[in-house]
mmCIF file of C-alpha atoms in Angstrom:
data_model
loop_
_atom_site.group_PDB
_atom_site.id
_atom_site.type_symbol
_atom_site.label_atom_id
_atom_site.label_comp_id
_atom_site.label_asym_id
_atom_site.label_seq_id
_atom_site.Cartn_x
_atom_site.Cartn_y
_atom_site.Cartn_z
ATOM 1 C CA MET R 1 -54.725 52.003 69.038
ATOM 2 C CA LYS R 2 -56.998 49.096 68.120
ATOM 3 C CA SER R 3 -56.929 46.032 70.449
ATOM 4 C CA THR R 4 -57.900 42.396 69.864
ATOM 5 C CA GLU R 5 -59.588 40.099 72.379
ATOM 6 C CA ILE R 6 -57.909 36.724 72.745
ATOM 7 C CA THR R 7 -59.175 33.910 74.997
ATOM 8 C CA ASP R 8 -57.548 30.718 76.185
ATOM 9 C CA GLU R 9 -59.843 28.900 73.826
ATOM 10 C CA THR R 10 -58.458 30.913 70.977
ATOM 11 C CA TYR R 11 -54.881 29.795 71.883
ATOM 12 C CA ARG R 12 -56.085 26.229 72.178
ATOM 13 C CA GLN R 13 -57.411 26.310 68.621
ATOM 14 C CA ASP R 14 -54.271 27.939 67.209
ATOM 15 C CA ILE R 15 -51.807 25.514 68.813
ATOM 16 C CA GLY R 16 -53.758 22.397 67.857
ATOM 17 C CA GLY R 17 -53.828 20.634 71.107
ATOM 18 C CA SER R 18 -51.197 19.957 73.700
ATOM 19 C CA ALA R 19 -49.000 23.022 74.016
ATOM 20 C CA SER R 20 -49.479 26.471 75.493
ATOM 21 C CA ILE R 21 -47.392 29.570 75.367
ATOM 22 C CA PRO R 22 -45.963 30.442 78.908
ATOM 23 C CA GLY R 23 -45.556 33.978 80.283
ATOM 24 C CA ILE R 24 -48.545 35.684 78.664
ATOM 25 C CA GLY R 25 -50.843 36.861 81.782
ATOM 26 C CA SER R 26 -52.353 33.506 82.869
ATOM 27 C CA SER R 27 -52.176 32.034 86.390
ATOM 28 C CA ARG R 28 -53.218 28.503 85.426
ATOM 29 C CA LYS R 29 -50.763 25.640 85.549
ATOM 30 C CA HIS R 30 -49.219 24.342 82.395
ATOM 31 C CA GLY R 31 -51.421 21.629 80.895
ATOM 32 C CA ASP R 32 -54.591 22.512 82.904
ATOM 33 C CA LEU R 33 -57.191 22.522 80.130
ATOM 34 C CA THR R 34 -60.324 22.175 82.370
ATOM 35 C CA ALA R 35 -60.375 25.615 84.057
ATOM 36 C CA PRO R 36 -62.896 28.111 82.738
ATOM 37 C CA PRO R 37 -61.448 30.406 80.096
ATOM 38 C CA ARG R 38 -60.323 33.844 81.121
ATOM 39 C CA ARG R 39 -60.604 36.686 78.729
ATOM 40 C CA PHE R 40 -57.915 39.352 78.222
ATOM 41 C CA ARG R 41 -57.106 41.791 75.506
ATOM 42 C CA LEU R 42 -53.920 42.462 73.532
ATOM 43 C CA PRO R 43 -53.089 45.496 71.523
ATOM 44 C CA GLY R 44 -53.396 44.997 67.747
ATOM 45 C CA TRP R 45 -49.683 45.524 67.105
ATOM 46 C CA LEU R 46 -48.796 42.701 69.551
ATOM 47 C CA VAL R 47 -50.849 39.986 67.826
ATOM 48 C CA PRO R 48 -48.148 39.044 65.211
ATOM 49 C CA VAL R 49 -45.511 38.895 67.972
ATOM 50 C CA VAL R 50 -47.651 36.543 70.045
ATOM 51 C CA ALA R 51 -48.265 34.309 66.975
ATOM 52 C CA ALA R 52 -44.535 34.073 66.295
ATOM 53 C CA ALA R 53 -43.833 33.184 69.918
ATOM 54 C CA THR R 54 -46.500 30.497 69.744
ATOM 55 C CA SER R 55 -44.791 28.926 66.695
ATOM 56 C CA ALA R 56 -41.450 28.915 68.534
ATOM 57 C CA VAL R 57 -42.984 27.208 71.552
ATOM 58 C CA LEU R 58 -44.547 24.522 69.318
ATOM 59 C CA ALA R 59 -41.195 23.834 67.644
ATOM 60 C CA PHE R 60 -39.446 23.567 71.054
ATOM 61 C CA ALA R 61 -42.147 21.247 72.368
ATOM 62 C CA ALA R 62 -41.869 18.999 69.322
ATOM 63 C CA GLY R 63 -38.141 18.789 69.793
ATOM 64 C CA THR R 64 -38.537 17.963 73.478
ATOM 65 C CA ARG R 65 -40.955 15.139 72.693
ATOM 66 C CA ALA R 66 -38.614 13.746 70.052
ATOM 67 C CA GLY R 67 -35.830 13.397 72.623
ATOM 68 C CA LYS R 68 -37.951 11.672 75.289
ATOM 69 C CA PRO R 69 -39.318 8.120 75.193
ATOM 70 C CA GLU R 70 -42.977 7.600 74.359
ATOM 71 C CA ARG R 71 -45.310 7.047 77.324
ATOM 72 C CA THR R 72 -48.627 5.251 77.638
ATOM 73 C CA ALA R 73 -51.886 6.725 79.008
ATOM 74 C CA SER R 74 -50.907 5.573 82.517
ATOM 75 C CA GLY R 75 -47.625 7.445 82.313
ATOM 76 C CA ARG R 76 -45.328 4.453 81.850
ATOM 77 C CA ALA R 77 -42.618 4.410 79.181
ATOM 78 C CA ALA R 78 -43.540 2.482 76.035
ATOM 79 C CA ALA R 79 -41.418 -0.513 74.975
ATOM 80 C CA PRO R 80 -38.795 0.389 72.341
ATOM 81 C CA ALA R 81 -39.216 -0.847 68.743
ATOM 82 C CA VAL R 82 -37.512 -4.149 67.913
ATOM 83 C CA ILE R 83 -34.968 -4.076 65.000
ATOM 84 C CA SER R 84 -34.092 -7.361 63.193
ATOM 85 C CA VAL R 85 -30.388 -7.758 62.299
ATOM 86 C CA THR R 86 -29.012 -10.442 59.929
ATOM 87 C CA VAL R 87 -25.316 -11.355 60.246
ATOM 88 C CA GLU R 88 -23.343 -12.075 57.033
ATOM 89 C CA PRO R 89 -19.752 -13.358 57.034
ATOM 90 C CA ALA R 90 -17.212 -10.890 55.650
ATOM 91 C CA ALA R 91 -15.920 -11.842 52.197
ATOM 92 C CA THR R 92 -13.975 -10.290 49.288
ATOM 93 C CA ARG R 93 -16.012 -9.974 46.104
ATOM 94 C CA PRO R 94 -15.327 -8.218 42.808
ATOM 95 C CA VAL R 95 -16.932 -4.857 42.291
ATOM 96 C CA HIS R 96 -17.982 -4.180 38.720
ATOM 97 C CA GLN R 97 -16.899 -0.778 37.534
ATOM 98 C CA GLN R 98 -17.688 1.033 34.324
ATOM 99 C CA VAL R 99 -15.591 3.691 32.656
ATOM 100 C CA LYS R 100 -17.748 5.921 30.496
ATOM 101 C CA ILE R 101 -15.946 7.835 27.769
ATOM 102 C CA THR R 102 -16.960 9.824 24.720
ATOM 103 C CA GLY R 103 -15.169 9.719 21.411
ATOM 104 C CA SER R 104 -15.474 9.847 17.636
ATOM 105 C CA ILE R 105 -15.992 7.122 15.080
ATOM 106 C CA TRP R 106 -12.950 6.705 12.822
ATOM 107 C CA ALA R 107 -11.850 4.301 10.151
ATOM 108 C CA TRP R 108 -9.727 1.463 11.516
ATOM 109 C CA ASP R 109 -7.310 1.865 8.623
ATOM 110 C CA PRO R 110 -8.195 4.817 6.374
ATOM 111 C CA LEU R 111 -6.894 4.469 2.813
ATOM 112 C CA THR R 112 -6.134 7.489 0.660
ATOM 113 C CA ILE R 113 -6.404 6.635 -3.037
ATOM 114 C CA SER R 114 -4.641 8.947 -5.481
ATOM 115 C CA ALA R 115 -3.336 8.832 -9.039
ATOM 116 C CA GLU R 116 0.171 7.566 -9.791
ATOM 117 C CA VAL R 117 0.295 9.349 -13.154
ATOM 118 C CA ALA R 118 0.285 13.148 -13.371
ATOM 119 C CA GLY R 119 -1.154 15.398 -16.051
ATOM 120 C CA LEU R 120 -3.936 13.110 -17.308
ATOM 121 C CA ARG R 121 -7.614 14.016 -17.487
ATOM 122 C CA ILE R 122 -10.174 12.036 -15.469
ATOM 123 C CA GLU R 123 -12.511 10.340 -17.952
ATOM 124 C CA SER R 124 -14.948 8.513 -15.684
ATOM 125 C CA VAL R 125 -15.828 8.127 -11.997
ATOM 126 C CA LEU R 126 -17.426 4.775 -11.164
ATOM 127 C CA ALA R 127 -17.773 4.928 -7.350
ATOM 128 C CA GLU R 128 -19.691 7.207 -5.010
ATOM 129 C CA GLU R 129 -19.540 7.933 -1.310
ATOM 130 C CA GLY R 130 -21.097 5.146 0.713
ATOM 131 C CA ASP R 131 -20.451 2.437 -1.894
ATOM 132 C CA LEU R 132 -19.086 -0.897 -0.745
ATOM 133 C CA VAL R 133 -16.342 -1.970 -3.136
ATOM 134 C CA LYS R 134 -14.217 -5.058 -3.630
ATOM 135 C CA LYS R 135 -10.459 -5.277 -4.036
ATOM 136 C CA GLY R 136 -9.485 -4.538 -7.632
ATOM 137 C CA GLN R 137 -12.786 -2.881 -8.506
ATOM 138 C CA VAL R 138 -12.439 0.070 -10.901
ATOM 139 C CA LEU R 139 -13.139 3.392 -9.173
ATOM 140 C CA ALA R 140 -12.123 5.847 -11.916
ATOM 141 C CA THR R 141 -10.269 5.982 -15.250
ATOM 142 C CA LEU R 142 -7.805 8.482 -16.716
ATOM 143 C CA ASN R 143 -7.271 9.412 -20.371
ATOM 144 C CA SER R 144 -4.463 7.162 -21.656
ATOM 145 C CA SER R 145 -4.432 8.077 -25.385
ATOM 146 C CA ILE R 146 -1.017 9.811 -25.235
ATOM 147 C CA LEU R 147 0.551 6.903 -23.398
ATOM 148 C CA ARG R 148 -0.899 4.402 -25.853
ATOM 149 C CA SER R 149 0.547 6.291 -28.830
ATOM 150 C CA GLU R 150 3.964 6.284 -27.152
ATOM 151 C CA LEU R 151 3.577 2.554 -26.560
ATOM 152 C CA ASP R 152 2.841 1.951 -30.255
ATOM 153 C CA ARG R 153 5.954 3.897 -31.231
ATOM 154 C CA ALA R 154 8.099 1.958 -28.768
ATOM 155 C CA GLN R 155 6.786 -1.340 -30.103
ATOM 156 C CA ALA R 156 7.730 -0.280 -33.654
ATOM 157 C CA GLN R 157 11.211 0.602 -32.418
ATOM 158 C CA LEU R 158 11.444 -2.811 -30.795
ATOM 159 C CA ALA R 159 10.649 -4.516 -34.110
ATOM 160 C CA ALA R 160 13.420 -2.556 -35.825
ATOM 161 C CA ALA R 161 15.879 -3.343 -33.039
ATOM 162 C CA LEU R 162 15.094 -7.045 -33.246
ATOM 163 C CA ALA R 163 15.751 -6.983 -36.998
ATOM 164 C CA ALA R 164 19.069 -5.227 -36.392
ATOM 165 C CA LEU R 165 19.963 -7.852 -33.817
ATOM 166 C CA ASP R 166 19.188 -10.640 -36.259
ATOM 167 C CA LYS R 167 21.387 -8.950 -38.844
ATOM 168 C CA ALA R 168 24.183 -8.544 -36.311
ATOM 169 C CA VAL R 169 23.916 -12.177 -35.351
ATOM 170 C CA GLN R 170 23.583 -13.374 -38.974
ATOM 171 C CA PRO R 171 24.469 -10.561 -41.387
ATOM 172 C CA ASN R 172 24.390 -12.768 -44.559
ATOM 173 C CA ARG R 173 21.322 -14.122 -46.212
ATOM 174 C CA ARG R 174 20.974 -17.767 -47.116
ATOM 175 C CA GLU R 175 21.707 -17.185 -50.792
ATOM 176 C CA ASP R 176 24.870 -15.282 -49.859
ATOM 177 C CA ILE R 177 26.044 -18.204 -47.774
ATOM 178 C CA ASN R 178 25.344 -20.571 -50.642
ATOM 179 C CA ALA R 179 27.391 -18.354 -52.993
ATOM 180 C CA LEU R 180 30.283 -18.386 -50.527
ATOM 181 C CA ARG R 181 30.100 -22.148 -50.317
ATOM 182 C CA ALA R 182 30.307 -22.323 -54.137
ATOM 183 C CA ALA R 183 33.305 -19.987 -54.084
ATOM 184 C CA VAL R 184 35.043 -22.269 -51.612
ATOM 185 C CA ALA R 185 34.421 -25.234 -53.857
ATOM 186 C CA GLN R 186 35.764 -23.336 -56.860
ATOM 187 C CA ALA R 187 38.843 -22.281 -54.899
ATOM 188 C CA ARG R 188 39.516 -25.858 -53.967
ATOM 189 C CA ALA R 189 39.215 -26.884 -57.595
ATOM 190 C CA SER R 190 41.641 -24.145 -58.581
ATOM 191 C CA VAL R 191 44.102 -25.335 -55.969
ATOM 192 C CA ALA R 192 43.848 -28.837 -57.321
ATOM 193 C CA GLN R 193 44.345 -27.606 -60.868
ATOM 194 C CA GLN R 194 47.390 -25.588 -59.944
ATOM 195 C CA GLN R 195 48.834 -28.459 -58.003
ATOM 196 C CA ALA R 196 48.388 -30.679 -61.096
ATOM 197 C CA ALA R 197 50.127 -28.049 -63.237
ATOM 198 C CA LEU R 198 52.951 -27.956 -60.736
ATOM 199 C CA VAL R 199 53.354 -31.691 -61.011
ATOM 200 C CA GLN R 200 53.411 -31.429 -64.794
ATOM 201 C CA ALA R 201 55.958 -28.609 -64.677
ATOM 202 C CA ARG R 202 58.230 -30.581 -62.393
ATOM 203 C CA ALA R 203 57.998 -33.580 -64.736
ATOM 204 C CA ASN R 204 58.836 -31.376 -67.714
ATOM 205 C CA LEU R 205 61.765 -29.941 -65.776
ATOM 206 C CA ALA R 206 63.141 -33.387 -65.042
ATOM 207 C CA ASN R 207 62.762 -34.426 -68.660
ATOM 208 C CA ALA R 208 64.367 -31.199 -69.893
ATOM 209 C CA LYS R 209 67.334 -31.664 -67.574
ATOM 210 C CA GLN R 210 67.877 -35.206 -68.768
ATOM 211 C CA ASN R 211 67.739 -34.100 -72.417
ATOM 212 C CA ALA R 212 70.156 -31.263 -71.746
ATOM 213 C CA VAL R 213 72.661 -33.651 -70.117
ATOM 214 C CA ARG R 214 72.307 -36.232 -72.904
ATOM 215 C CA TYR R 215 72.678 -33.673 -75.688
ATOM 216 C CA ALA R 216 75.685 -32.186 -73.955
ATOM 217 C CA ASP R 217 77.377 -35.609 -74.009
ATOM 218 C CA LEU R 218 76.402 -36.169 -77.613
ATOM 219 C CA ALA R 219 77.793 -32.759 -78.556
ATOM 220 C CA LYS R 220 81.075 -33.717 -76.969
ATOM 221 C CA GLN R 221 81.140 -36.870 -79.033
ATOM 222 C CA GLY R 222 80.269 -34.909 -82.163
ATOM 223 C CA ALA R 223 77.027 -36.838 -82.664
ATOM 224 C CA VAL R 224 74.908 -33.646 -82.492
ATOM 225 C CA SER R 225 75.690 -30.061 -83.020
ATOM 226 C CA THR R 226 76.520 -27.670 -80.264
ATOM 227 C CA GLN R 227 73.428 -25.614 -81.100
ATOM 228 C CA GLU R 228 71.107 -28.533 -80.428
ATOM 229 C CA ALA R 229 72.807 -29.131 -77.088
ATOM 230 C CA GLU R 230 72.368 -25.488 -76.160
ATOM 231 C CA ASN R 231 68.648 -25.640 -77.146
ATOM 232 C CA LYS R 232 68.105 -28.553 -74.783
ATOM 233 C CA GLN R 233 69.824 -26.674 -72.007
ATOM 234 C CA THR R 234 67.580 -23.668 -72.665
ATOM 235 C CA ALA R 235 64.496 -25.935 -72.556
ATOM 236 C CA ALA R 236 65.596 -27.244 -69.176
ATOM 237 C CA THR R 237 65.983 -23.698 -67.878
ATOM 238 C CA VAL R 238 62.496 -22.796 -69.120
ATOM 239 C CA ALA R 239 61.055 -25.928 -67.509
ATOM 240 C CA GLU R 240 62.648 -24.919 -64.226
ATOM 241 C CA ALA R 241 61.015 -21.493 -64.478
ATOM 242 C CA GLU R 242 57.673 -23.098 -65.222
ATOM 243 C CA VAL R 243 58.003 -25.153 -62.058
ATOM 244 C CA LEU R 244 58.608 -22.029 -60.030
ATOM 245 C CA SER R 245 55.587 -20.380 -61.652
ATOM 246 C CA ALA R 246 53.416 -23.445 -60.937
ATOM 247 C CA VAL R 247 54.472 -23.325 -57.276
ATOM 248 C CA GLU R 248 53.420 -19.659 -57.041
ATOM 249 C CA LYS R 249 50.107 -20.446 -58.677
ATOM 250 C CA VAL R 250 49.482 -23.228 -56.198
ATOM 251 C CA ASN R 251 50.233 -20.892 -53.287
ATOM 252 C CA ALA R 252 47.877 -18.250 -54.704
ATOM 253 C CA ALA R 253 45.103 -20.796 -55.182
ATOM 254 C CA GLU R 254 45.513 -22.069 -51.650
ATOM 255 C CA PHE R 255 45.399 -18.489 -50.279
ATOM 256 C CA ALA R 256 42.188 -17.811 -52.205
ATOM 257 C CA LEU R 257 40.747 -21.014 -50.803
ATOM 258 C CA ARG R 258 41.551 -19.947 -47.242
ATOM 259 C CA GLN R 259 39.897 -16.562 -47.765
ATOM 260 C CA THR R 260 36.700 -18.023 -49.157
ATOM 261 C CA GLN R 261 36.595 -20.508 -46.305
ATOM 262 C CA GLU R 262 36.927 -17.706 -43.718
ATOM 263 C CA HIS R 263 34.190 -15.720 -45.411
ATOM 264 C CA LEU R 264 31.953 -18.749 -45.364
ATOM 265 C CA SER R 265 32.744 -19.425 -41.717
ATOM 266 C CA MET R 266 31.944 -15.814 -40.750
ATOM 267 C CA ALA R 267 28.768 -15.914 -42.747
ATOM 268 C CA GLU R 268 27.667 -19.121 -41.104
ATOM 269 C CA SER R 269 28.711 -18.195 -37.529
ATOM 270 C CA GLY R 270 27.329 -14.625 -37.497
ATOM 271 C CA GLY R 271 28.588 -11.095 -37.043
ATOM 272 C CA ARG R 272 31.147 -9.687 -34.701
ATOM 273 C CA LYS R 273 30.560 -10.048 -30.968
ATOM 274 C CA GLU R 274 30.654 -6.313 -30.237
ATOM 275 C CA ASP R 275 28.034 -5.658 -32.913
ATOM 276 C CA VAL R 276 25.817 -8.348 -31.426
ATOM 277 C CA ARG R 277 26.181 -6.927 -27.902
ATOM 278 C CA MET R 278 25.276 -3.429 -29.065
ATOM 279 C CA ALA R 279 22.200 -4.715 -30.848
ATOM 280 C CA GLN R 280 21.154 -6.699 -27.752
ATOM 281 C CA ALA R 281 21.539 -3.636 -25.521
ATOM 282 C CA GLU R 282 19.305 -1.592 -27.810
ATOM 283 C CA VAL R 283 16.616 -4.281 -27.711
ATOM 284 C CA SER R 284 16.758 -4.372 -23.891
ATOM 285 C CA ARG R 285 16.427 -0.585 -23.660
ATOM 286 C CA ILE R 286 13.348 -0.488 -25.869
ATOM 287 C CA ARG R 287 11.747 -3.373 -24.004
ATOM 288 C CA ALA R 288 12.254 -1.550 -20.692
ATOM 289 C CA ASP R 289 10.615 1.534 -22.186
ATOM 290 C CA ILE R 290 7.670 -0.586 -23.311
ATOM 291 C CA SER R 291 7.306 -2.060 -19.806
ATOM 292 C CA ARG R 292 7.294 1.429 -18.306
ATOM 293 C CA LEU R 293 4.580 2.621 -20.702
ATOM 294 C CA GLN R 294 2.477 -0.461 -20.042
ATOM 295 C CA ALA R 295 2.752 0.157 -16.297
ATOM 296 C CA LEU R 296 1.695 3.785 -16.757
ATOM 297 C CA ILE R 297 -1.291 2.728 -18.857
ATOM 298 C CA ALA R 298 -2.289 0.239 -16.168
ATOM 299 C CA GLN R 299 -2.077 3.028 -13.589
ATOM 300 C CA THR R 300 -4.619 5.101 -15.530
ATOM 301 C CA VAL R 301 -7.246 2.691 -14.182
ATOM 302 C CA ILE R 302 -7.791 3.584 -10.505
ATOM 303 C CA ARG R 303 -8.688 0.428 -8.596
ATOM 304 C CA ALA R 304 -9.666 -0.270 -4.987
ATOM 305 C CA PRO R 305 -6.615 -1.556 -3.073
ATOM 306 C CA SER R 306 -8.820 -3.519 -0.668
ATOM 307 C CA ASP R 307 -12.397 -4.342 0.237
ATOM 308 C CA GLY R 308 -14.110 -1.521 2.042
ATOM 309 C CA LEU R 309 -16.351 1.517 2.071
ATOM 310 C CA ILE R 310 -15.913 4.697 0.033
ATOM 311 C CA ALA R 311 -16.001 7.404 2.704
ATOM 312 C CA ARG R 312 -15.207 10.373 0.461
ATOM 313 C CA ARG R 313 -14.988 11.119 -3.256
ATOM 314 C CA ASP R 314 -12.869 14.012 -4.505
ATOM 315 C CA ALA R 315 -12.522 12.794 -8.105
ATOM 316 C CA HIS R 316 -14.514 14.703 -10.740
ATOM 317 C CA ILE R 317 -14.723 14.161 -14.485
ATOM 318 C CA GLY R 318 -12.494 16.613 -16.333
ATOM 319 C CA ASP R 319 -10.060 17.213 -13.474
ATOM 320 C CA THR R 320 -6.340 16.758 -14.121
ATOM 321 C CA SER R 321 -4.585 14.106 -12.117
ATOM 322 C CA ALA R 322 -1.661 14.947 -9.841
ATOM 323 C CA ILE R 323 0.593 12.610 -7.910
ATOM 324 C CA GLY R 324 -0.425 12.621 -4.252
ATOM 325 C CA LYS R 325 -3.756 14.387 -4.853
ATOM 326 C CA GLN R 326 -6.554 12.508 -3.087
ATOM 327 C CA LEU R 327 -9.225 11.055 -5.361
ATOM 328 C CA PHE R 328 -11.007 8.769 -2.887
ATOM 329 C CA GLN R 329 -10.872 8.081 0.824
ATOM 330 C CA MET R 330 -11.744 4.546 1.790
ATOM 331 C CA VAL R 331 -12.450 2.637 5.001
ATOM 332 C CA ARG R 332 -10.465 -0.556 4.767
ATOM 333 C CA ASP R 333 -12.583 -3.706 5.137
ATOM 334 C CA ASN R 334 -15.484 -1.410 6.161
ATOM 335 C CA ARG R 335 -14.092 -1.580 9.691
ATOM 336 C CA LEU R 336 -14.706 1.301 12.082
ATOM 337 C CA GLU R 337 -13.498 1.991 15.581
ATOM 338 C CA LEU R 338 -14.123 4.437 18.404
ATOM 339 C CA ARG R 339 -11.242 6.718 19.341
ATOM 340 C CA ALA R 340 -11.618 8.451 22.681
ATOM 341 C CA GLN R 341 -9.539 10.378 25.182
ATOM 342 C CA VAL R 342 -9.419 8.602 28.563
ATOM 343 C CA PRO R 343 -8.629 10.410 31.821
ATOM 344 C CA GLU R 344 -5.296 9.421 33.283
ATOM 345 C CA ARG R 345 -6.867 8.077 36.466
ATOM 346 C CA ASP R 346 -8.902 5.556 34.422
ATOM 347 C CA LEU R 347 -6.001 4.208 32.336
ATOM 348 C CA PRO R 348 -4.995 1.533 34.912
ATOM 349 C CA LYS R 349 -8.494 0.087 34.622
ATOM 350 C CA LEU R 350 -8.131 -0.578 30.890
ATOM 351 C CA SER R 351 -6.341 -3.381 29.076
ATOM 352 C CA SER R 352 -6.156 -4.741 25.535
ATOM 353 C CA ASP R 353 -8.949 -7.069 24.354
ATOM 354 C CA GLN R 354 -11.224 -5.742 27.100
ATOM 355 C CA PRO R 355 -14.952 -5.856 26.197
ATOM 356 C CA VAL R 356 -16.486 -2.504 25.307
ATOM 357 C CA ARG R 357 -20.100 -1.488 24.712
ATOM 358 C CA ILE R 358 -20.653 1.323 22.222
ATOM 359 C CA ALA R 359 -23.818 3.350 21.746
ATOM 360 C CA CYS R 360 -24.315 6.145 19.257
ATOM 361 C CA MET R 361 -27.103 8.030 17.567
ATOM 362 C CA ALA R 362 -26.597 6.122 14.322
ATOM 363 C CA THR R 363 -27.532 2.797 15.958
ATOM 364 C CA GLY R 364 -30.308 4.147 18.158
ATOM 365 C CA ALA R 365 -31.073 1.901 21.108
ATOM 366 C CA ARG R 366 -28.908 -0.935 19.781
ATOM 367 C CA VAL R 367 -25.602 -1.338 21.611
ATOM 368 C CA ILE R 368 -22.551 -2.554 19.705
ATOM 369 C CA GLU R 369 -20.264 -5.029 21.398
ATOM 370 C CA GLY R 370 -16.595 -4.485 20.765
ATOM 371 C CA ARG R 371 -13.078 -4.995 22.088
ATOM 372 C CA LEU R 372 -10.407 -2.591 23.236
ATOM 373 C CA ARG R 373 -7.857 -2.930 20.426
ATOM 374 C CA GLU R 374 -5.049 -0.628 21.472
ATOM 375 C CA ILE R 375 -4.085 1.922 24.098
ATOM 376 C CA SER R 376 -2.073 4.577 22.311
ATOM 377 C CA PRO R 377 1.170 5.749 23.929
ATOM 378 C CA GLN R 378 -0.122 9.305 23.539
#
């Protein structure tokens, strides 16, 4: 087996100075570095073991020195290092804490814009995604030709209904009323004429009666013949009949006058109340239909309900509108917010209107200052 020669000087170089390895064939005292070196040999297989033992001794020596106070060259203990201590009164101060959360950017109040009229073709799209729009601005238009034709027909029906109402209120024309007024005047004249004839007949009757009485007396005296007395009596009877006939004619003339006056009054005052009410109801129905068609035509123009940002456009020219089908999605007032899930342990640290700093890739290094708007119950 190969052996290696190791001297004390060799150990001194390996250890680096102040430590030796005890128990390896040397009779010198520990720390005696002035004695002449003594040579001895170790087998080759023992050299690694001796090196490991030397490392262990160095580590133990270093630990021993760390636990003992430093000494000077004369062997006295060195003075310990002086540590300066500053005293501060105890006080309560706020500790600033930050809660870091991650969330998504959402619209503060997202608006879904859809058509209110179904079955109409989209004619034009006037807004694109990312456009800032104002309230009332036109976003798209629908084909309203069918609705406009129905509106024209309803307006024609309204004109006819108004004419029917006028006729119900005043069924007679002006010339008809004038003719009725003339008939009333003629009836009055006829009444007057018949009344005059009645007066004449009554006078004739009185005269005939007097003649009949006088001739009857004369016949008794023999001054006139009996035949002449009988003729006067017959004339009195005829005069009485003429009076009765004149009375009937007066009554008939007065009745005709009343009828013409009623006709004139009806012509001047208008038609019957039930006819007028029916005509008014028809006019109201057609006007309501016209209002409905006008509202539908107005709804064919899709307008922005508020100021904001167009976030999404689903409207395409040629598509057919459907009630509830989304055409545009809009961010109201162009106002965005961060929605984030907060751990339950951090909820007591949050409160409404609390300042918040937001950073995202879209803004780069710029930090957005905001406020905590709401803590959702969920």
